[in-house]
């Protein structure tokens, strides 16, 4: 069973360009989370999605950032008009959500996309 | 609801033991522990549930004290492979809230 897959692993963009990050959850997982990590910091929640639904995007900046998880295909985190401050590692996690006990649901992380904005 | 982790960094020799802590200002129902090596993804170690249950992964075990609102991770007879940053995370409001991490360095 393949783990969570993310691509690209490294992405370099110039200021003002768009960055598109992809995440394929583990097989059988229908819940996807995106987190951002700055150097020497913990992970910060950005957005929580289920298939075709954004459940919670309260951790994501309202401008320039968007996320989707279509019925078919990977989840996409899109950053428009990138700025230097967007440079970070972006991790995607997926969970199976067995039952309704979210606090016991394990999230499994992908290898991350390291975004560098020049 | 970000948990507080201590100590910030630990250096120990191979074979030694260490304890790292994670505490919360709010009531705990579950604590998730992850280990992250430099440049890699966080790897799930274990989840501790309300009730004081202890769990283990390799020679790494953890306890959950809901009265103290704290979880502790015990690294026993540490191996070089234990080096990394250990994060605890609490679930609430549709997300895991991660602490800033405990950096563990095991030297030969």
PDB file of C-alpha atoms in Angstrom:
ATOM      1  CA  UNK A   1       0.000   0.000   0.000  1.00  0.00           C
ATOM      2  CA  UNK A   2       1.695   3.161  -1.195  1.00  0.00           C
ATOM      3  CA  UNK A   3       1.954   6.007   1.243  1.00  0.00           C
ATOM      4  CA  UNK A   4       0.926   9.597   0.749  1.00  0.00           C
ATOM      5  CA  UNK A   5       2.509  10.954  -2.401  1.00  0.00           C
ATOM      6  CA  UNK A   6       3.398  14.536  -3.104  1.00  0.00           C
ATOM      7  CA  UNK A   7       4.902  16.195  -6.124  1.00  0.00           C
ATOM      8  CA  UNK A   8       6.973  17.951  -6.966  1.00  0.00           C
ATOM      9  CA  UNK A   9       9.410  17.371  -4.109  1.00  0.00           C
ATOM     10  CA  UNK A  10      11.165  20.638  -4.822  1.00  0.00           C
ATOM     11  CA  UNK A  11       9.731  23.661  -6.572  1.00  0.00           C
ATOM     12  CA  UNK A  12      11.478  26.922  -7.405  1.00  0.00           C
ATOM     13  CA  UNK A  13       9.434  29.916  -8.427  1.00  0.00           C
ATOM     14  CA  UNK A  14      10.154  33.570  -9.041  1.00  0.00           C
ATOM     15  CA  UNK A  15       8.131  36.204  -7.262  1.00  0.00           C
ATOM     16  CA  UNK A  16       4.771  36.666  -8.938  1.00  0.00           C
ATOM     17  CA  UNK A  17       4.576  33.191 -10.451  1.00  0.00           C
ATOM     18  CA  UNK A  18       2.106  30.492  -9.494  1.00  0.00           C
ATOM     19  CA  UNK A  19       2.950  27.377  -7.489  1.00  0.00           C
ATOM     20  CA  UNK A  20       0.862  24.240  -7.775  1.00  0.00           C
ATOM     21  CA  UNK A  21       1.435  21.441  -5.266  1.00  0.00           C
ATOM     22  CA  UNK A  22      -0.126  18.003  -5.610  1.00  0.00           C
ATOM     23  CA  UNK A  23      -1.024  15.385  -3.057  1.00  0.00           C
ATOM     24  CA  UNK A  24      -2.353  11.874  -3.558  1.00  0.00           C
ATOM     25  CA  UNK A  25      -3.654  10.387  -0.294  1.00  0.00           C
ATOM     26  CA  UNK A  26      -3.118   6.814   0.805  1.00  0.00           C
ATOM     27  CA  UNK A  27      -5.432   4.316  -0.797  1.00  0.00           C
ATOM     28  CA  UNK A  28      -8.727   4.255   1.034  1.00  0.00           C
ATOM     29  CA  UNK A  29      -8.196   7.642   2.669  1.00  0.00           C
ATOM     30  CA  UNK A  30     -10.766  10.305   1.894  1.00  0.00           C
ATOM     31  CA  UNK A  31      -9.535  13.069   4.183  1.00  0.00           C
ATOM     32  CA  UNK A  32      -6.674  15.359   3.254  1.00  0.00           C
ATOM     33  CA  UNK A  33      -4.931  18.015   5.327  1.00  0.00           C
ATOM     34  CA  UNK A  34      -2.323  20.546   4.231  1.00  0.00           C
ATOM     35  CA  UNK A  35       0.282  21.923   6.636  1.00  0.00           C
ATOM     36  CA  UNK A  36       3.100  24.409   6.216  1.00  0.00           C
ATOM     37  CA  UNK A  37       6.425  24.187   7.995  1.00  0.00           C
ATOM     38  CA  UNK A  38       9.011  26.932   8.283  1.00  0.00           C
ATOM     39  CA  UNK A  39      12.623  26.038   9.174  1.00  0.00           C
ATOM     40  CA  UNK A  40      13.061  24.988  12.820  1.00  0.00           C
ATOM     41  CA  UNK A  41       9.311  25.276  13.410  1.00  0.00           C
ATOM     42  CA  UNK A  42       6.423  22.894  13.909  1.00  0.00           C
ATOM     43  CA  UNK A  43       3.767  22.276  11.310  1.00  0.00           C
ATOM     44  CA  UNK A  44       0.951  24.781  10.954  1.00  0.00           C
ATOM     45  CA  UNK A  45      -2.471  23.734   9.730  1.00  0.00           C
ATOM     46  CA  UNK A  46      -3.709  25.287   6.513  1.00  0.00           C
ATOM     47  CA  UNK A  47      -6.746  23.444   5.181  1.00  0.00           C
ATOM     48  CA  UNK A  48      -8.801  20.263   5.607  1.00  0.00           C
ATOM     49  CA  UNK A  49     -10.611  18.711   2.655  1.00  0.00           C
ATOM     50  CA  UNK A  50     -12.730  15.739   1.831  1.00  0.00           C
ATOM     51  CA  UNK A  51     -13.575  14.672  -1.692  1.00  0.00           C
ATOM     52  CA  UNK A  52     -15.095  17.697  -3.492  1.00  0.00           C
ATOM     53  CA  UNK A  53     -15.483  19.594  -0.207  1.00  0.00           C
ATOM     54  CA  UNK A  54     -13.430  22.098   1.729  1.00  0.00           C
ATOM     55  CA  UNK A  55     -14.236  21.367   5.357  1.00  0.00           C
ATOM     56  CA  UNK A  56     -12.015  23.931   7.054  1.00  0.00           C
ATOM     57  CA  UNK A  57      -9.747  26.492   5.413  1.00  0.00           C
ATOM     58  CA  UNK A  58      -9.307  28.725   8.419  1.00  0.00           C
ATOM     59  CA  UNK A  59      -5.531  28.205   8.512  1.00  0.00           C
ATOM     60  CA  UNK A  60      -5.005  29.311   4.952  1.00  0.00           C
ATOM     61  CA  UNK A  61      -4.436  32.960   3.935  1.00  0.00           C
ATOM     62  CA  UNK A  62      -7.554  34.264   2.244  1.00  0.00           C
ATOM     63  CA  UNK A  63      -5.661  35.825  -0.626  1.00  0.00           C
ATOM     64  CA  UNK A  64      -3.550  33.993  -3.198  1.00  0.00           C
ATOM     65  CA  UNK A  65      -4.035  30.546  -1.621  1.00  0.00           C
ATOM     66  CA  UNK A  66      -6.613  27.975  -2.669  1.00  0.00           C
ATOM     67  CA  UNK A  67      -7.059  24.239  -2.324  1.00  0.00           C
ATOM     68  CA  UNK A  68      -9.200  21.586  -3.905  1.00  0.00           C
ATOM     69  CA  UNK A  69      -9.727  17.845  -3.720  1.00  0.00           C
ATOM     70  CA  UNK A  70     -11.680  16.810  -6.815  1.00  0.00           C
ATOM     71  CA  UNK A  71     -13.676  13.635  -7.215  1.00  0.00           C
ATOM     72  CA  UNK A  72     -10.934  12.254  -9.439  1.00  0.00           C
ATOM     73  CA  UNK A  73      -7.272  13.038  -9.085  1.00  0.00           C
ATOM     74  CA  UNK A  74      -5.011  14.470  -6.414  1.00  0.00           C
ATOM     75  CA  UNK A  75      -5.597  17.303  -4.020  1.00  0.00           C
ATOM     76  CA  UNK A  76      -4.077  20.566  -5.240  1.00  0.00           C
ATOM     77  CA  UNK A  77      -2.728  23.445  -3.176  1.00  0.00           C
ATOM     78  CA  UNK A  78      -2.370  26.489  -5.355  1.00  0.00           C
ATOM     79  CA  UNK A  79      -0.447  29.628  -4.493  1.00  0.00           C
ATOM     80  CA  UNK A  80      -0.820  32.536  -6.862  1.00  0.00           C
ATOM     81  CA  UNK A  81       1.625  35.420  -7.208  1.00  0.00           C
ATOM     82  CA  UNK A  82       4.115  33.862  -4.826  1.00  0.00           C
ATOM     83  CA  UNK A  83       6.213  36.030  -2.535  1.00  0.00           C
ATOM     84  CA  UNK A  84       9.450  35.223  -0.695  1.00  0.00           C
ATOM     85  CA  UNK A  85       7.524  34.645   2.507  1.00  0.00           C
ATOM     86  CA  UNK A  86       5.787  31.668   0.891  1.00  0.00           C
ATOM     87  CA  UNK A  87       9.080  29.751   0.891  1.00  0.00           C
ATOM     88  CA  UNK A  88       8.515  26.764   3.157  1.00  0.00           C
ATOM     89  CA  UNK A  89       7.936  23.033   3.195  1.00  0.00           C
ATOM     90  CA  UNK A  90       4.329  22.117   2.470  1.00  0.00           C
ATOM     91  CA  UNK A  91       3.150  18.777   3.784  1.00  0.00           C
ATOM     92  CA  UNK A  92       0.022  16.910   2.964  1.00  0.00           C
ATOM     93  CA  UNK A  93      -1.460  14.317   5.303  1.00  0.00           C
ATOM     94  CA  UNK A  94      -4.293  11.870   4.818  1.00  0.00           C
ATOM     95  CA  UNK A  95      -6.463   9.908   7.186  1.00  0.00           C
ATOM     96  CA  UNK A  96      -9.060   7.191   6.810  1.00  0.00           C
ATOM     97  CA  UNK A  97     -11.502   8.703   9.290  1.00  0.00           C
ATOM     98  CA  UNK A  98     -12.856   5.476  10.704  1.00  0.00           C
ATOM     99  CA  UNK A  99     -15.939   6.324  12.698  1.00  0.00           C
ATOM    100  CA  UNK A 100     -16.445   9.831  14.020  1.00  0.00           C
ATOM    101  CA  UNK A 101     -13.665  10.025  16.588  1.00  0.00           C
ATOM    102  CA  UNK A 102     -11.486  12.531  14.806  1.00  0.00           C
ATOM    103  CA  UNK A 103      -9.174  12.969  17.749  1.00  0.00           C
ATOM    104  CA  UNK A 104      -8.049   9.345  17.465  1.00  0.00           C
ATOM    105  CA  UNK A 105      -7.743   9.359  13.707  1.00  0.00           C
ATOM    106  CA  UNK A 106      -4.119   9.009  12.599  1.00  0.00           C
ATOM    107  CA  UNK A 107      -2.805  11.369   9.955  1.00  0.00           C
ATOM    108  CA  UNK A 108      -0.057  10.044   7.693  1.00  0.00           C
ATOM    109  CA  UNK A 109       2.239  12.538   6.062  1.00  0.00           C
ATOM    110  CA  UNK A 110       3.683  12.719   2.592  1.00  0.00           C
ATOM    111  CA  UNK A 111       7.318  13.639   1.894  1.00  0.00           C
ATOM    112  CA  UNK A 112       6.472  17.301   1.360  1.00  0.00           C
ATOM    113  CA  UNK A 113       7.113  19.884  -1.308  1.00  0.00           C
ATOM    114  CA  UNK A 114       9.871  22.359  -0.602  1.00  0.00           C
ATOM    115  CA  UNK A 115       8.962  25.635  -2.219  1.00  0.00           C
ATOM    116  CA  UNK A 116      11.656  28.226  -2.792  1.00  0.00           C
ATOM    117  CA  UNK A 117      10.669  31.655  -4.049  1.00  0.00           C
ATOM    118  CA  UNK A 118      13.480  33.654  -5.612  1.00  0.00           C
TER     119      UNK A 118
ATOM    120  CA  UNK B   1      -4.178  25.107  21.533  1.00  0.00           C
ATOM    121  CA  UNK B   2      -0.518  24.643  20.669  1.00  0.00           C
ATOM    122  CA  UNK B   3       1.147  22.228  23.099  1.00  0.00           C
ATOM    123  CA  UNK B   4       4.367  23.167  24.857  1.00  0.00           C
ATOM    124  CA  UNK B   5       7.294  20.791  24.487  1.00  0.00           C
ATOM    125  CA  UNK B   6      10.353  20.557  26.726  1.00  0.00           C
ATOM    126  CA  UNK B   7      13.268  20.423  26.746  1.00  0.00           C
ATOM    127  CA  UNK B   8      13.923  22.134  23.446  1.00  0.00           C
ATOM    128  CA  UNK B   9      16.956  19.956  22.718  1.00  0.00           C
ATOM    129  CA  UNK B  10      18.539  16.832  24.145  1.00  0.00           C
ATOM    130  CA  UNK B  11      21.963  15.379  23.403  1.00  0.00           C
ATOM    131  CA  UNK B  12      22.634  11.876  24.615  1.00  0.00           C
ATOM    132  CA  UNK B  13      25.043   9.059  23.987  1.00  0.00           C
ATOM    133  CA  UNK B  14      23.996   5.826  22.389  1.00  0.00           C
ATOM    134  CA  UNK B  15      22.455   3.580  25.025  1.00  0.00           C
ATOM    135  CA  UNK B  16      21.366   6.383  27.339  1.00  0.00           C
ATOM    136  CA  UNK B  17      17.788   7.205  28.265  1.00  0.00           C
ATOM    137  CA  UNK B  18      15.888  10.468  27.868  1.00  0.00           C
ATOM    138  CA  UNK B  19      12.450  11.858  28.623  1.00  0.00           C
ATOM    139  CA  UNK B  20      10.737  14.578  26.644  1.00  0.00           C
ATOM    140  CA  UNK B  21       7.508  16.236  27.612  1.00  0.00           C
ATOM    141  CA  UNK B  22       4.431  17.715  26.016  1.00  0.00           C
ATOM    142  CA  UNK B  23       1.923  19.749  27.985  1.00  0.00           C
ATOM    143  CA  UNK B  24      -1.305  21.518  27.238  1.00  0.00           C
ATOM    144  CA  UNK B  25      -3.232  24.312  28.914  1.00  0.00           C
ATOM    145  CA  UNK B  26      -6.490  22.576  27.980  1.00  0.00           C
ATOM    146  CA  UNK B  27      -7.933  19.172  28.753  1.00  0.00           C
ATOM    147  CA  UNK B  28      -6.312  16.382  26.794  1.00  0.00           C
ATOM    148  CA  UNK B  29      -8.237  13.610  25.070  1.00  0.00           C
ATOM    149  CA  UNK B  30      -5.498  12.276  22.864  1.00  0.00           C
ATOM    150  CA  UNK B  31      -1.878  13.038  22.062  1.00  0.00           C
ATOM    151  CA  UNK B  32      -0.200  12.173  18.788  1.00  0.00           C
ATOM    152  CA  UNK B  33       3.585  11.740  18.619  1.00  0.00           C
ATOM    153  CA  UNK B  34       5.638  12.089  15.441  1.00  0.00           C
ATOM    154  CA  UNK B  35       9.347  11.997  14.672  1.00  0.00           C
ATOM    155  CA  UNK B  36      10.842  14.010  11.851  1.00  0.00           C
ATOM    156  CA  UNK B  37      14.348  13.673  10.496  1.00  0.00           C
ATOM    157  CA  UNK B  38      15.934  16.606   8.723  1.00  0.00           C
ATOM    158  CA  UNK B  39      14.440  17.138   5.282  1.00  0.00           C
ATOM    159  CA  UNK B  40      11.941  14.322   5.652  1.00  0.00           C
ATOM    160  CA  UNK B  41       8.266  13.898   6.447  1.00  0.00           C
ATOM    161  CA  UNK B  42       7.001  13.520  10.015  1.00  0.00           C
ATOM    162  CA  UNK B  43       6.567   9.831  10.776  1.00  0.00           C
ATOM    163  CA  UNK B  44       3.748   8.726  13.036  1.00  0.00           C
ATOM    164  CA  UNK B  45       4.973   6.992  16.192  1.00  0.00           C
ATOM    165  CA  UNK B  46       1.927   6.510  18.371  1.00  0.00           C
ATOM    166  CA  UNK B  47      -1.251   7.970  19.689  1.00  0.00           C
ATOM    167  CA  UNK B  48      -2.053   8.154  23.378  1.00  0.00           C
ATOM    168  CA  UNK B  49      -5.661   8.132  24.436  1.00  0.00           C
ATOM    169  CA  UNK B  50      -7.443   9.436  27.495  1.00  0.00           C
ATOM    170  CA  UNK B  51      -7.124   6.935  30.343  1.00  0.00           C
ATOM    171  CA  UNK B  52      -3.402   6.919  31.088  1.00  0.00           C
ATOM    172  CA  UNK B  53      -2.662   4.290  28.465  1.00  0.00           C
ATOM    173  CA  UNK B  54       0.977   3.646  27.654  1.00  0.00           C
ATOM    174  CA  UNK B  55       2.084   2.814  24.178  1.00  0.00           C
ATOM    175  CA  UNK B  56       5.331   1.731  22.615  1.00  0.00           C
ATOM    176  CA  UNK B  57       7.229   1.914  19.375  1.00  0.00           C
ATOM    177  CA  UNK B  58      10.585   0.135  19.217  1.00  0.00           C
ATOM    178  CA  UNK B  59      12.126   1.065  22.589  1.00  0.00           C
ATOM    179  CA  UNK B  60      10.233   4.327  22.651  1.00  0.00           C
ATOM    180  CA  UNK B  61       7.280   4.446  24.987  1.00  0.00           C
ATOM    181  CA  UNK B  62       4.939   7.186  26.083  1.00  0.00           C
ATOM    182  CA  UNK B  63       2.548   7.958  28.866  1.00  0.00           C
ATOM    183  CA  UNK B  64      -0.513  10.148  29.059  1.00  0.00           C
ATOM    184  CA  UNK B  65      -1.471  11.929  32.251  1.00  0.00           C
ATOM    185  CA  UNK B  66      -4.804  13.640  31.786  1.00  0.00           C
ATOM    186  CA  UNK B  67      -4.756  15.169  35.265  1.00  0.00           C
ATOM    187  CA  UNK B  68      -1.493  16.935  34.579  1.00  0.00           C
ATOM    188  CA  UNK B  69      -2.560  17.543  30.983  1.00  0.00           C
ATOM    189  CA  UNK B  70       0.769  16.142  29.924  1.00  0.00           C
ATOM    190  CA  UNK B  71       2.308  13.387  27.861  1.00  0.00           C
ATOM    191  CA  UNK B  72       5.875  12.161  28.171  1.00  0.00           C
ATOM    192  CA  UNK B  73       7.947  10.255  25.642  1.00  0.00           C
ATOM    193  CA  UNK B  74      10.615   7.875  26.976  1.00  0.00           C
ATOM    194  CA  UNK B  75      13.606   7.031  24.815  1.00  0.00           C
ATOM    195  CA  UNK B  76      15.148   3.918  26.354  1.00  0.00           C
ATOM    196  CA  UNK B  77      18.621   2.600  25.469  1.00  0.00           C
ATOM    197  CA  UNK B  78      18.725   5.146  22.672  1.00  0.00           C
ATOM    198  CA  UNK B  79      20.018   4.229  19.257  1.00  0.00           C
ATOM    199  CA  UNK B  80      21.584   6.477  16.640  1.00  0.00           C
ATOM    200  CA  UNK B  81      18.400   6.122  14.593  1.00  0.00           C
ATOM    201  CA  UNK B  82      16.443   7.903  17.333  1.00  0.00           C
ATOM    202  CA  UNK B  83      17.979  11.219  16.331  1.00  0.00           C
ATOM    203  CA  UNK B  84      15.452  13.673  14.974  1.00  0.00           C
ATOM    204  CA  UNK B  85      12.851  16.161  16.093  1.00  0.00           C
ATOM    205  CA  UNK B  86       9.943  14.783  18.075  1.00  0.00           C
ATOM    206  CA  UNK B  87       6.625  16.554  17.794  1.00  0.00           C
ATOM    207  CA  UNK B  88       3.561  16.075  19.870  1.00  0.00           C
ATOM    208  CA  UNK B  89       0.256  17.158  18.405  1.00  0.00           C
ATOM    209  CA  UNK B  90      -3.234  17.642  19.783  1.00  0.00           C
ATOM    210  CA  UNK B  91      -6.397  17.262  17.766  1.00  0.00           C
ATOM    211  CA  UNK B  92      -8.991  20.014  17.892  1.00  0.00           C
ATOM    212  CA  UNK B  93     -11.039  22.120  15.472  1.00  0.00           C
ATOM    213  CA  UNK B  94     -10.427  19.856  12.484  1.00  0.00           C
ATOM    214  CA  UNK B  95      -6.660  19.922  12.789  1.00  0.00           C
ATOM    215  CA  UNK B  96      -3.585  18.677  14.556  1.00  0.00           C
ATOM    216  CA  UNK B  97      -1.904  21.468  16.509  1.00  0.00           C
ATOM    217  CA  UNK B  98       1.803  20.731  16.696  1.00  0.00           C
ATOM    218  CA  UNK B  99       4.271  21.812  19.323  1.00  0.00           C
ATOM    219  CA  UNK B 100       7.591  23.310  18.331  1.00  0.00           C
ATOM    220  CA  UNK B 101       9.376  20.021  18.791  1.00  0.00           C
ATOM    221  CA  UNK B 102      12.103  18.441  20.882  1.00  0.00           C
ATOM    222  CA  UNK B 103      15.355  18.036  18.983  1.00  0.00           C
ATOM    223  CA  UNK B 104      17.095  14.810  19.968  1.00  0.00           C
ATOM    224  CA  UNK B 105      20.673  14.078  18.970  1.00  0.00           C
ATOM    225  CA  UNK B 106      22.129  10.681  19.760  1.00  0.00           C
ATOM    226  CA  UNK B 107      25.893  10.462  19.452  1.00  0.00           C
ATOM    227  CA  UNK B 108      28.083   7.333  19.376  1.00  0.00           C
TER     228      UNK B 108
END
